[in-house]
PDB file of C-alpha atoms in Angstrom:
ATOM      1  CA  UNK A 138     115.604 105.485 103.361  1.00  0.00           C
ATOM      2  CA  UNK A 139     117.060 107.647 105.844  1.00  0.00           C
ATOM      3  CA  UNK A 140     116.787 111.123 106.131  1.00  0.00           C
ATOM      4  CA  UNK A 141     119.609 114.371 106.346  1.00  0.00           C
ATOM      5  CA  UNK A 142     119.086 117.368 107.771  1.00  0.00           C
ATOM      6  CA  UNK A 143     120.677 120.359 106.010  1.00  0.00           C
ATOM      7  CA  UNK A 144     121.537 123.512 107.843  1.00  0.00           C
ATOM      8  CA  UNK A 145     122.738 126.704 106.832  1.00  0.00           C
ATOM      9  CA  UNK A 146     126.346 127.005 107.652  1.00  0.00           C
ATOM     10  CA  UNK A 147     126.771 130.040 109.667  1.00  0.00           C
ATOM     11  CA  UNK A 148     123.141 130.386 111.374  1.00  0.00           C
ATOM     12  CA  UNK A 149     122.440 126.867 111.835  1.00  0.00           C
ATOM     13  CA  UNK A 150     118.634 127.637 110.284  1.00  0.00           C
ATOM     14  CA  UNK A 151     117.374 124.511 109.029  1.00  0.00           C
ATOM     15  CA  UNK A 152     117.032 124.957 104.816  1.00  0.00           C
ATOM     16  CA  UNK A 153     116.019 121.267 103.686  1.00  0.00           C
ATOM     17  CA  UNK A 154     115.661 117.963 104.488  1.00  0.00           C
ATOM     18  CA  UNK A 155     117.106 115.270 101.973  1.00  0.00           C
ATOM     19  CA  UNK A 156     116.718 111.588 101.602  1.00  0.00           C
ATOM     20  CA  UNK A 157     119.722 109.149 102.113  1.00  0.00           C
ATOM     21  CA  UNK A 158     119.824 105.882 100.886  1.00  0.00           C
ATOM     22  CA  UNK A 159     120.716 103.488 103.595  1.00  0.00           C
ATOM     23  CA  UNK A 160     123.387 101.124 102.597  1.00  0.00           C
ATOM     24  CA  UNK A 161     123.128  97.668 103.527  1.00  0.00           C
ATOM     25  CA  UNK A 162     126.608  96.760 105.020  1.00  0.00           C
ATOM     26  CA  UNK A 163     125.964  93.657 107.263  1.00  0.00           C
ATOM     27  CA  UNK A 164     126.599  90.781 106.113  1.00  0.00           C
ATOM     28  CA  UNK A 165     123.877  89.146 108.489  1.00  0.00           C
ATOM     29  CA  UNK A 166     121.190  91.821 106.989  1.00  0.00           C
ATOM     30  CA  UNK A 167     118.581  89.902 105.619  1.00  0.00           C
ATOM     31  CA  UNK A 168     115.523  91.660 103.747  1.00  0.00           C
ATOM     32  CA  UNK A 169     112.136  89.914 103.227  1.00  0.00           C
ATOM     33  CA  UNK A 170     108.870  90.798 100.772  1.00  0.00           C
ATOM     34  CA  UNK A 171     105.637  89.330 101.253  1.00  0.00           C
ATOM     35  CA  UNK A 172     102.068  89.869 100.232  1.00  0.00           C
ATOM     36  CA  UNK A 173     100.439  92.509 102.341  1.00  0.00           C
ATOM     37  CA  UNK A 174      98.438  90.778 105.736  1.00  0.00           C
ATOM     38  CA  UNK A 175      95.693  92.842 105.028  1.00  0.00           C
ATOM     39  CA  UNK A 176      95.200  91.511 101.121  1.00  0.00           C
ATOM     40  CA  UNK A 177      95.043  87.573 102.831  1.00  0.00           C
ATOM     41  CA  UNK A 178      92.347  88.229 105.321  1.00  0.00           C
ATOM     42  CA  UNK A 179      90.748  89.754 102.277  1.00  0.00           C
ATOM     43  CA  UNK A 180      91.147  86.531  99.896  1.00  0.00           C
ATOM     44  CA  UNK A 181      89.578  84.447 103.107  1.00  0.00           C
ATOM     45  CA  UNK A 182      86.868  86.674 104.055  1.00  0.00           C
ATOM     46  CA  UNK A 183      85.740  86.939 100.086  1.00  0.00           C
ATOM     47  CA  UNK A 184      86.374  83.006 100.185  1.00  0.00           C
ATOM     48  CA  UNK A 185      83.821  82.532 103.736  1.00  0.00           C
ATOM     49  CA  UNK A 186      81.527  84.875 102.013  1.00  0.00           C
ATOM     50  CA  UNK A 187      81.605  83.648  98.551  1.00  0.00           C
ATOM     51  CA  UNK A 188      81.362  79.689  99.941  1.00  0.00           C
ATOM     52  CA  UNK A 189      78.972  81.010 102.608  1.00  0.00           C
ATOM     53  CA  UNK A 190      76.154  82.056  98.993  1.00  0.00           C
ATOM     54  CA  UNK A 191      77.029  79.185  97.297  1.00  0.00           C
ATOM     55  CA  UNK A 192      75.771  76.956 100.445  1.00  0.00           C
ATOM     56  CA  UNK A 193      72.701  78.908 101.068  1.00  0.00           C
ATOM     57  CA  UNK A 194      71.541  80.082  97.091  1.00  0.00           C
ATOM     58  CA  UNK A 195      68.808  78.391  95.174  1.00  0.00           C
ATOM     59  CA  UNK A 196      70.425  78.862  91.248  1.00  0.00           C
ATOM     60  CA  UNK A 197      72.618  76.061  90.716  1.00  0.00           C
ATOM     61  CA  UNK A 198      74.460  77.812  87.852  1.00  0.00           C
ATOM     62  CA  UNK A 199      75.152  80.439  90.237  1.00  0.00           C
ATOM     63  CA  UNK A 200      76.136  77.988  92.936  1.00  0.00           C
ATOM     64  CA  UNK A 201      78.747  76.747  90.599  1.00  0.00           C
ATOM     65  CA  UNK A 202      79.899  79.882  89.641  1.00  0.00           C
ATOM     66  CA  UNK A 203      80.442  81.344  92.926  1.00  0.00           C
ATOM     67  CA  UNK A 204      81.931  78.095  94.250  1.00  0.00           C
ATOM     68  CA  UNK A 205      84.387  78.172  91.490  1.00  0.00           C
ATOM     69  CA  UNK A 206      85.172  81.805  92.523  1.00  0.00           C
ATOM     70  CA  UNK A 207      85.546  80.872  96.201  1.00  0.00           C
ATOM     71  CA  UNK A 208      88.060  78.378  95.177  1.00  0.00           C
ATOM     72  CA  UNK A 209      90.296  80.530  92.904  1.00  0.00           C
ATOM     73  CA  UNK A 210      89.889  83.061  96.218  1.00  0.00           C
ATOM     74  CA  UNK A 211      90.596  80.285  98.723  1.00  0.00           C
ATOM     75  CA  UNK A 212      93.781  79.145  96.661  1.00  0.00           C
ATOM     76  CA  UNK A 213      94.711  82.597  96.237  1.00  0.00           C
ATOM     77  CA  UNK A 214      94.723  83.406 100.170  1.00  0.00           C
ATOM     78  CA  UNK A 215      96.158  79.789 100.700  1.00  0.00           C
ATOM     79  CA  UNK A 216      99.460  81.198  98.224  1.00  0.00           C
ATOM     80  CA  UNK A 217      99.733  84.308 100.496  1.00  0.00           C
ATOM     81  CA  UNK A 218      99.733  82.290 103.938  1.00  0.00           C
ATOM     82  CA  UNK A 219     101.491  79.599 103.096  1.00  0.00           C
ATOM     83  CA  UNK A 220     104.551  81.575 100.543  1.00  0.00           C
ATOM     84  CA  UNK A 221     105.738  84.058 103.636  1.00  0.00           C
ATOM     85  CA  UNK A 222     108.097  85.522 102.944  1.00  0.00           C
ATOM     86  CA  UNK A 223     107.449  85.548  99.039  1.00  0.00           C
ATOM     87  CA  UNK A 224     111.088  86.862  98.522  1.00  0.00           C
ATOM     88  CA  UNK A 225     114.118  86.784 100.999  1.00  0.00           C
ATOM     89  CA  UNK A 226     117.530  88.505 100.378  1.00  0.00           C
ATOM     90  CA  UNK A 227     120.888  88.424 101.849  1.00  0.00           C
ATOM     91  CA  UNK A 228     124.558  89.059 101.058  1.00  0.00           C
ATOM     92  CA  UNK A 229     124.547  85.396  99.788  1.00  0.00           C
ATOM     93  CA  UNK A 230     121.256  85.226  97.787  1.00  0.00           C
ATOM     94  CA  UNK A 231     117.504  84.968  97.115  1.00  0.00           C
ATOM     95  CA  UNK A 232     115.836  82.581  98.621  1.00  0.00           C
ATOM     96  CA  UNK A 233     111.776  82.758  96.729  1.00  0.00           C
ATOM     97  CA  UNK A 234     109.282  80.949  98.130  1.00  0.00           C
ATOM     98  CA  UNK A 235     106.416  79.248  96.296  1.00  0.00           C
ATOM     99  CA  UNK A 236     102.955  77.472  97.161  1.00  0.00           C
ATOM    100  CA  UNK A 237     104.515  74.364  98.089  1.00  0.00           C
ATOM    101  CA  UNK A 238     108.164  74.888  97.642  1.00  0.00           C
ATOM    102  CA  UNK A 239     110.870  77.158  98.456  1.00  0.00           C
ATOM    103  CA  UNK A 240     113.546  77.688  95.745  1.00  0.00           C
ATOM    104  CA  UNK A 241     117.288  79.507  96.857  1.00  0.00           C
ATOM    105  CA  UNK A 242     120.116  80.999  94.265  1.00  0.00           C
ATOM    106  CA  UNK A 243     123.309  82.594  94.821  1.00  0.00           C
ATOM    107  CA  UNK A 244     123.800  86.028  93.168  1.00  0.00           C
ATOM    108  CA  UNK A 245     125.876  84.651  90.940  1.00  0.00           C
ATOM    109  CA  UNK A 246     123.254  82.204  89.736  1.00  0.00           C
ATOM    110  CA  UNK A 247     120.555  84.662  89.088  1.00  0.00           C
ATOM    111  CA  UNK A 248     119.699  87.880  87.396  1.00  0.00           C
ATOM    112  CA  UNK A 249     117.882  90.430  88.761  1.00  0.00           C
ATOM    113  CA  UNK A 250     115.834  92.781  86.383  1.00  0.00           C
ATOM    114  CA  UNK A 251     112.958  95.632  86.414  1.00  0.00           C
ATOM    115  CA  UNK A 252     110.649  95.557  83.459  1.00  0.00           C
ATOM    116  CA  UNK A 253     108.360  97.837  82.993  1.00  0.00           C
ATOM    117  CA  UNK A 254     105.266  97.385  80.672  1.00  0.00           C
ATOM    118  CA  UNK A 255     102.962  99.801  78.933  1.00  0.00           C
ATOM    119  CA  UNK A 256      99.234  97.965  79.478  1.00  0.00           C
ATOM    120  CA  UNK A 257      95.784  99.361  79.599  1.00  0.00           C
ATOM    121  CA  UNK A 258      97.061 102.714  79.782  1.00  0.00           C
ATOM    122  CA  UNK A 259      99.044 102.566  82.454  1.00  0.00           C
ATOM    123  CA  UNK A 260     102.232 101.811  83.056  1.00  0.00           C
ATOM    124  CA  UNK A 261     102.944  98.474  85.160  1.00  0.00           C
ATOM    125  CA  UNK A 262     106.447  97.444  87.118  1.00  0.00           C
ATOM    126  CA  UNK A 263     107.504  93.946  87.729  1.00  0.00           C
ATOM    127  CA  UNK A 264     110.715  92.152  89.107  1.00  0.00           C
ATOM    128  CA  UNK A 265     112.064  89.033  86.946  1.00  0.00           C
ATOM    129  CA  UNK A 266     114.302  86.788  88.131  1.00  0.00           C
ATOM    130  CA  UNK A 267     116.240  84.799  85.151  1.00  0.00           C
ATOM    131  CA  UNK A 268     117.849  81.927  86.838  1.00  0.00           C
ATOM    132  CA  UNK A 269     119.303  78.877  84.907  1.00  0.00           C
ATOM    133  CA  UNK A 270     115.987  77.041  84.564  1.00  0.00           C
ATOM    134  CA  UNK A 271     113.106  79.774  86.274  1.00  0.00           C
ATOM    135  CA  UNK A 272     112.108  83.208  85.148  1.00  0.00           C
ATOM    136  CA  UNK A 273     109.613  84.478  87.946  1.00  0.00           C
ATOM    137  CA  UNK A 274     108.208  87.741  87.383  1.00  0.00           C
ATOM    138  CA  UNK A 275     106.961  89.039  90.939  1.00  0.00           C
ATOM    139  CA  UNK A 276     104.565  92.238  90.978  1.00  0.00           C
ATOM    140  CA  UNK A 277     103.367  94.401  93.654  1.00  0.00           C
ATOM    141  CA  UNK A 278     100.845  91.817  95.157  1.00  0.00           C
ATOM    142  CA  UNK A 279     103.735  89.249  95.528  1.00  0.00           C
ATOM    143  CA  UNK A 280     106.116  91.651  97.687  1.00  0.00           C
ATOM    144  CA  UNK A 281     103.671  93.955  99.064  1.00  0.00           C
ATOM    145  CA  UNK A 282     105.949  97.113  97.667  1.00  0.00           C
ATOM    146  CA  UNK A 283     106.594  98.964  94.156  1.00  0.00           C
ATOM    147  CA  UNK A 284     109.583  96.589  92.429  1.00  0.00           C
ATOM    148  CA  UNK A 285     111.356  99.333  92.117  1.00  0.00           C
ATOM    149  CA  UNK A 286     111.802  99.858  95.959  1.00  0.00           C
ATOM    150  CA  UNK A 287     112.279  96.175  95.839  1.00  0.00           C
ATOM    151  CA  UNK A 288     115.520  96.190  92.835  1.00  0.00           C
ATOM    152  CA  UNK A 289     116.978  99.289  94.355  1.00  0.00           C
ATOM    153  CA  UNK A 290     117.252  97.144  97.635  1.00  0.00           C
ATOM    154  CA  UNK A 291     118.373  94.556  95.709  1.00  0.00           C
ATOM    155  CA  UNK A 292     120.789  96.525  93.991  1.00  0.00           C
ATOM    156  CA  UNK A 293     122.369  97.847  96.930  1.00  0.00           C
ATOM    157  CA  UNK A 294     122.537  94.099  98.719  1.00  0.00           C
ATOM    158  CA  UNK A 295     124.663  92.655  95.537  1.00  0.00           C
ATOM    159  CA  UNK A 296     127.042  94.993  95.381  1.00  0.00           C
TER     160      UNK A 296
END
């Protein structure tokens, strides 16, 4: 978003400043979403940490616990290293990237929704994409950003 400044007319005094949507107009633009850097490093230091106690503790149950953990956490950090960016856009498509894959549709091949969810109290955003075969819901961890900045970018790309 871009922002206008608004001036009085006659005096030139300086009454407001309003946001402006920037409009995406070239067709080269390309706009990517990823997991936040900061969230990986914390999936591999909670792996190192959670594989460095299951080494060094005495309680096997616990050992197997916490190694189990450190797995889920290594797999976890492994999905936002290796899937970078999670979601790419241009004026030709979405091109969505996956653990070991990367997966590309046209705009007219996919549709791009925001559903939001009442859970826990709270009210929750995600993005789904409804392709032919796929329906991938992608939340604030995948892209790093609400979904709603995320459609409304989106939005503006399409059209």
């Amino acid at each position: 978003m871009n922002h206008k400044d608004v001036t009085h007319p006659q005096c030139g005094q300086l009454l407001w400043i309003s946001r402006t949507h920037r409009h995406v107009t070239s067709p080269k633009a390309r706009l990517v979403w990823s997991t936040p850097p900061l969230l990986v490093a914390v999936g591999w230091v909670a792996t190192a940490g959670a594989a460095t106690w299951a080494i060094f503790n005495d309680d096997t149950a616990g050992r197997v616990l916490v190694g189990l953990a450190a797995l889920v956490a290594a797999l976890l950090a492994l999905q936002g290293t290796l899937a970078r960016p999670r979601l790419a856009a241009d004026s030709n498509g979405l091109v969505l990237r996956r653990f070991a894959s990367k997966r590309q549709w046209t705009w007219a091949e996919v549709n791009v929704r925001l559903v939001r969810t009442r859970r826990l109290g709270r009210e929750v955003s995600t993005l789904e994409l409804d392709a032919e075969d796929d329906l991938v819901v992608l939340g604030w961890l995948d892209l790093g950003v609400a979904p709603e900045d995320v459609a409304d970018a989106l939005r503006e790309l399409r059209t």
